[in-house]
PDB file of C-alpha atoms in Angstrom:
ATOM      1  CA  UNK O   1     104.616  82.481  75.507  1.00  0.00           C
ATOM      2  CA  UNK O   2     107.158  80.168  73.998  1.00  0.00           C
ATOM      3  CA  UNK O   3     110.828  80.914  73.566  1.00  0.00           C
ATOM      4  CA  UNK O   4     112.754  80.088  70.371  1.00  0.00           C
ATOM      5  CA  UNK O   5     114.018  76.824  71.937  1.00  0.00           C
ATOM      6  CA  UNK O   6     110.371  75.634  72.341  1.00  0.00           C
ATOM      7  CA  UNK O   7     110.320  76.107  76.120  1.00  0.00           C
ATOM      8  CA  UNK O   8     107.616  77.990  77.945  1.00  0.00           C
ATOM      9  CA  UNK O   9     108.520  81.390  79.384  1.00  0.00           C
ATOM     10  CA  UNK O  10     106.952  81.599  82.851  1.00  0.00           C
ATOM     11  CA  UNK O  11     107.591  85.304  83.288  1.00  0.00           C
ATOM     12  CA  UNK O  12     108.718  86.523  86.687  1.00  0.00           C
ATOM     13  CA  UNK O  13     109.079  83.041  88.174  1.00  0.00           C
ATOM     14  CA  UNK O  14     112.561  82.801  86.710  1.00  0.00           C
ATOM     15  CA  UNK O  15     112.117  79.212  85.576  1.00  0.00           C
ATOM     16  CA  UNK O  16     111.842  77.645  82.178  1.00  0.00           C
ATOM     17  CA  UNK O  17     109.426  74.777  81.635  1.00  0.00           C
ATOM     18  CA  UNK O  18     110.306  72.080  79.121  1.00  0.00           C
ATOM     19  CA  UNK O  19     107.013  71.785  77.256  1.00  0.00           C
ATOM     20  CA  UNK O  20     107.504  68.061  76.636  1.00  0.00           C
ATOM     21  CA  UNK O  21     107.996  67.030  80.276  1.00  0.00           C
ATOM     22  CA  UNK O  22     107.395  69.666  82.919  1.00  0.00           C
ATOM     23  CA  UNK O  23     104.193  71.193  81.600  1.00  0.00           C
ATOM     24  CA  UNK O  24     102.202  67.997  82.149  1.00  0.00           C
ATOM     25  CA  UNK O  25     103.687  67.628  85.649  1.00  0.00           C
ATOM     26  CA  UNK O  26     102.771  71.215  86.483  1.00  0.00           C
ATOM     27  CA  UNK O  27      99.195  70.762  85.251  1.00  0.00           C
ATOM     28  CA  UNK O  28      98.828  67.531  87.235  1.00  0.00           C
ATOM     29  CA  UNK O  29     100.279  69.193  90.335  1.00  0.00           C
ATOM     30  CA  UNK O  30      97.904  72.182  90.189  1.00  0.00           C
ATOM     31  CA  UNK O  31      94.977  69.960  89.280  1.00  0.00           C
ATOM     32  CA  UNK O  32      95.681  67.803  92.350  1.00  0.00           C
ATOM     33  CA  UNK O  33      95.997  70.848  94.659  1.00  0.00           C
ATOM     34  CA  UNK O  34      92.855  72.534  93.369  1.00  0.00           C
ATOM     35  CA  UNK O  35      90.724  69.380  93.245  1.00  0.00           C
ATOM     36  CA  UNK O  36      91.866  67.991  96.605  1.00  0.00           C
ATOM     37  CA  UNK O  37      90.969  71.311  98.231  1.00  0.00           C
ATOM     38  CA  UNK O  38      87.654  71.583  96.366  1.00  0.00           C
ATOM     39  CA  UNK O  39      88.648  74.824  94.635  1.00  0.00           C
ATOM     40  CA  UNK O  40      86.187  76.107  92.085  1.00  0.00           C
ATOM     41  CA  UNK O  41      87.264  78.796  89.658  1.00  0.00           C
ATOM     42  CA  UNK O  42      84.379  80.864  88.360  1.00  0.00           C
ATOM     43  CA  UNK O  43      84.082  83.299  85.476  1.00  0.00           C
ATOM     44  CA  UNK O  44      81.063  85.387  86.463  1.00  0.00           C
ATOM     45  CA  UNK O  45      80.217  88.886  87.555  1.00  0.00           C
ATOM     46  CA  UNK O  46      81.862  89.271  90.974  1.00  0.00           C
ATOM     47  CA  UNK O  47      78.659  90.429  92.642  1.00  0.00           C
ATOM     48  CA  UNK O  48      76.772  87.341  91.383  1.00  0.00           C
ATOM     49  CA  UNK O  49      79.405  85.198  93.092  1.00  0.00           C
ATOM     50  CA  UNK O  50      79.451  87.181  96.335  1.00  0.00           C
ATOM     51  CA  UNK O  51      75.632  87.144  96.564  1.00  0.00           C
ATOM     52  CA  UNK O  52      75.313  83.422  95.734  1.00  0.00           C
ATOM     53  CA  UNK O  53      74.095  81.879  99.010  1.00  0.00           C
ATOM     54  CA  UNK O  54      75.034  78.377  97.800  1.00  0.00           C
ATOM     55  CA  UNK O  55      78.692  79.418  98.254  1.00  0.00           C
ATOM     56  CA  UNK O  56      79.704  78.741 101.840  1.00  0.00           C
ATOM     57  CA  UNK O  57      80.690  81.617 104.134  1.00  0.00           C
ATOM     58  CA  UNK O  58      83.695  79.415 104.930  1.00  0.00           C
ATOM     59  CA  UNK O  59      85.034  79.903 101.386  1.00  0.00           C
ATOM     60  CA  UNK O  60      88.190  81.812 100.501  1.00  0.00           C
ATOM     61  CA  UNK O  61      87.522  84.875  98.354  1.00  0.00           C
ATOM     62  CA  UNK O  62      90.449  86.570  96.626  1.00  0.00           C
ATOM     63  CA  UNK O  63      89.662  90.131  95.556  1.00  0.00           C
ATOM     64  CA  UNK O  64      92.062  91.790  93.147  1.00  0.00           C
ATOM     65  CA  UNK O  65      90.254  94.823  91.735  1.00  0.00           C
ATOM     66  CA  UNK O  66      91.933  97.420  89.532  1.00  0.00           C
ATOM     67  CA  UNK O  67      94.289  99.770  91.335  1.00  0.00           C
ATOM     68  CA  UNK O  68      92.543 102.643  93.081  1.00  0.00           C
ATOM     69  CA  UNK O  69      94.469 105.571  91.639  1.00  0.00           C
ATOM     70  CA  UNK O  70      95.113 104.088  88.215  1.00  0.00           C
ATOM     71  CA  UNK O  71      94.606 106.176  85.081  1.00  0.00           C
ATOM     72  CA  UNK O  72      94.193 102.999  83.036  1.00  0.00           C
ATOM     73  CA  UNK O  73      90.737 102.476  81.500  1.00  0.00           C
ATOM     74  CA  UNK O  74      89.694  98.981  82.559  1.00  0.00           C
ATOM     75  CA  UNK O  75      86.496  99.160  80.531  1.00  0.00           C
ATOM     76  CA  UNK O  76      84.169  98.917  83.546  1.00  0.00           C
ATOM     77  CA  UNK O  77      83.319 100.734  86.751  1.00  0.00           C
ATOM     78  CA  UNK O  78      86.367 101.226  88.930  1.00  0.00           C
ATOM     79  CA  UNK O  79      85.008 104.039  91.044  1.00  0.00           C
ATOM     80  CA  UNK O  80      85.519 104.414  94.770  1.00  0.00           C
ATOM     81  CA  UNK O  81      81.919 103.261  95.255  1.00  0.00           C
ATOM     82  CA  UNK O  82      82.714 100.054  93.303  1.00  0.00           C
ATOM     83  CA  UNK O  83      85.601  99.308  95.692  1.00  0.00           C
ATOM     84  CA  UNK O  84      83.409  99.855  98.760  1.00  0.00           C
ATOM     85  CA  UNK O  85      80.565  97.760  97.292  1.00  0.00           C
ATOM     86  CA  UNK O  86      83.078  94.966  96.648  1.00  0.00           C
ATOM     87  CA  UNK O  87      84.288  95.049 100.254  1.00  0.00           C
ATOM     88  CA  UNK O  88      80.791  95.325 101.737  1.00  0.00           C
ATOM     89  CA  UNK O  89      79.495  92.464  99.552  1.00  0.00           C
ATOM     90  CA  UNK O  90      82.328  90.158 100.598  1.00  0.00           C
ATOM     91  CA  UNK O  91      82.051  90.721 104.374  1.00  0.00           C
ATOM     92  CA  UNK O  92      80.140  87.461 104.938  1.00  0.00           C
ATOM     93  CA  UNK O  93      83.147  85.328 103.966  1.00  0.00           C
ATOM     94  CA  UNK O  94      85.429  84.054 106.723  1.00  0.00           C
ATOM     95  CA  UNK O  95      88.500  84.090 104.495  1.00  0.00           C
ATOM     96  CA  UNK O  96      89.138  87.178 102.380  1.00  0.00           C
ATOM     97  CA  UNK O  97      92.250  88.434 100.635  1.00  0.00           C
ATOM     98  CA  UNK O  98      92.221  91.868  99.022  1.00  0.00           C
ATOM     99  CA  UNK O  99      95.069  93.231  96.943  1.00  0.00           C
ATOM    100  CA  UNK O 100      95.495  96.836  95.835  1.00  0.00           C
ATOM    101  CA  UNK O 101      98.035  99.621  95.761  1.00  0.00           C
ATOM    102  CA  UNK O 102      98.918 101.595  98.859  1.00  0.00           C
ATOM    103  CA  UNK O 103      97.788 105.115  98.047  1.00  0.00           C
ATOM    104  CA  UNK O 104      96.004 108.068  99.572  1.00  0.00           C
ATOM    105  CA  UNK O 105      92.622 106.857  98.278  1.00  0.00           C
ATOM    106  CA  UNK O 106      93.077 103.544 100.132  1.00  0.00           C
ATOM    107  CA  UNK O 107      93.231 105.434 103.424  1.00  0.00           C
ATOM    108  CA  UNK O 108      90.625 108.066 102.479  1.00  0.00           C
ATOM    109  CA  UNK O 109      88.134 105.242 101.829  1.00  0.00           C
ATOM    110  CA  UNK O 110      89.241 103.585 105.112  1.00  0.00           C
ATOM    111  CA  UNK O 111      89.763 100.280 103.300  1.00  0.00           C
ATOM    112  CA  UNK O 112      92.047  98.824 106.026  1.00  0.00           C
ATOM    113  CA  UNK O 113      89.100  98.816 108.469  1.00  0.00           C
ATOM    114  CA  UNK O 114      87.492  96.035 106.394  1.00  0.00           C
ATOM    115  CA  UNK O 115      90.230  93.587 107.434  1.00  0.00           C
ATOM    116  CA  UNK O 116      91.514  92.050 110.641  1.00  0.00           C
ATOM    117  CA  UNK O 117      95.055  92.313 109.315  1.00  0.00           C
ATOM    118  CA  UNK O 118      97.007  93.803 106.481  1.00  0.00           C
ATOM    119  CA  UNK O 119     100.575  93.927 105.221  1.00  0.00           C
ATOM    120  CA  UNK O 120     102.393  96.233 102.855  1.00  0.00           C
ATOM    121  CA  UNK O 121     104.876  94.778 100.374  1.00  0.00           C
ATOM    122  CA  UNK O 122     107.527  96.387  98.223  1.00  0.00           C
ATOM    123  CA  UNK O 123     106.736  95.890  94.562  1.00  0.00           C
ATOM    124  CA  UNK O 124     109.170  94.281  92.189  1.00  0.00           C
ATOM    125  CA  UNK O 125     109.977  94.870  88.539  1.00  0.00           C
ATOM    126  CA  UNK O 126     110.290  98.645  88.750  1.00  0.00           C
ATOM    127  CA  UNK O 127     106.738  99.384  89.906  1.00  0.00           C
ATOM    128  CA  UNK O 128     106.663 102.323  92.294  1.00  0.00           C
ATOM    129  CA  UNK O 129     104.925 102.231  95.652  1.00  0.00           C
ATOM    130  CA  UNK O 130     103.795  99.365  97.813  1.00  0.00           C
ATOM    131  CA  UNK O 131     101.223  96.626  97.444  1.00  0.00           C
ATOM    132  CA  UNK O 132      98.483  96.456 100.095  1.00  0.00           C
ATOM    133  CA  UNK O 133      97.231  93.001 101.101  1.00  0.00           C
ATOM    134  CA  UNK O 134      94.266  93.000 103.472  1.00  0.00           C
ATOM    135  CA  UNK O 135      93.149  89.678 104.885  1.00  0.00           C
ATOM    136  CA  UNK O 136      90.764  87.946 107.247  1.00  0.00           C
ATOM    137  CA  UNK O 137      91.902  84.432 108.087  1.00  0.00           C
ATOM    138  CA  UNK O 138      90.830  82.529 111.182  1.00  0.00           C
ATOM    139  CA  UNK O 139      93.619  81.391 113.492  1.00  0.00           C
ATOM    140  CA  UNK O 140      94.343  77.651 113.302  1.00  0.00           C
ATOM    141  CA  UNK O 141      92.575  77.482 109.960  1.00  0.00           C
ATOM    142  CA  UNK O 142      93.395  74.809 107.447  1.00  0.00           C
ATOM    143  CA  UNK O 143      94.855  77.543 105.230  1.00  0.00           C
ATOM    144  CA  UNK O 144      97.478  78.419 107.839  1.00  0.00           C
ATOM    145  CA  UNK O 145      98.104  74.768 108.719  1.00  0.00           C
ATOM    146  CA  UNK O 146      98.666  73.987 105.056  1.00  0.00           C
ATOM    147  CA  UNK O 147     101.297  76.677 104.626  1.00  0.00           C
ATOM    148  CA  UNK O 148     102.973  75.752 107.921  1.00  0.00           C
ATOM    149  CA  UNK O 149     103.217  72.125 106.837  1.00  0.00           C
ATOM    150  CA  UNK O 150     105.180  73.282 103.790  1.00  0.00           C
ATOM    151  CA  UNK O 151     107.743  75.166 105.897  1.00  0.00           C
ATOM    152  CA  UNK O 152     106.469  78.523 104.777  1.00  0.00           C
ATOM    153  CA  UNK O 153     108.179  81.410 106.588  1.00  0.00           C
ATOM    154  CA  UNK O 154     105.188  83.714 106.210  1.00  0.00           C
ATOM    155  CA  UNK O 155     103.050  84.203 109.309  1.00  0.00           C
ATOM    156  CA  UNK O 156     100.069  86.587 109.301  1.00  0.00           C
ATOM    157  CA  UNK O 157     100.640  89.604 111.524  1.00  0.00           C
ATOM    158  CA  UNK O 158      98.293  92.149 112.978  1.00  0.00           C
ATOM    159  CA  UNK O 159      99.283  95.614 111.899  1.00  0.00           C
ATOM    160  CA  UNK O 160      97.709  98.658 113.500  1.00  0.00           C
ATOM    161  CA  UNK O 161      95.802 100.969 111.231  1.00  0.00           C
ATOM    162  CA  UNK O 162      97.931 103.893 112.378  1.00  0.00           C
ATOM    163  CA  UNK O 163      97.118 106.002 109.328  1.00  0.00           C
ATOM    164  CA  UNK O 164      93.414 105.769 110.110  1.00  0.00           C
ATOM    165  CA  UNK O 165      93.912 106.912 113.703  1.00  0.00           C
ATOM    166  CA  UNK O 166      95.582 110.187 112.705  1.00  0.00           C
TER     167      UNK O 166
END
């Protein structure tokens, strides 16, 4: 959305983009990053993508389904069985990121067991609860090397699934 002074409001990033100068730079920057890393963005049914054998197992798959315990009507199946089917269908990929809310259903469905690692993050902007990020990323992968080369402080950590053990 544009502000009254004709600059682009970037939302939670806290920056304003001058539409005459910075927008083109930002598009070129993201275009370079996506193209140089052979990123393909698809707009298809998720299960068509996950079952497509022409997509390498070495691909990164980012899964961001609707929140588990949400009362919001997303207009499609968001049942527990949908979540499990999504996780089962994506198991073949070496690099998976899965984002959802931390809630009782997450642990009842044993979702953490689908990942080598997971972290919990405090949410911002007044949203209650924590965000769950499950991930499978090979050590010494190009994904980790890329973030390290940019002086990123984040390092993946193994976190025990203590809630599952109880």
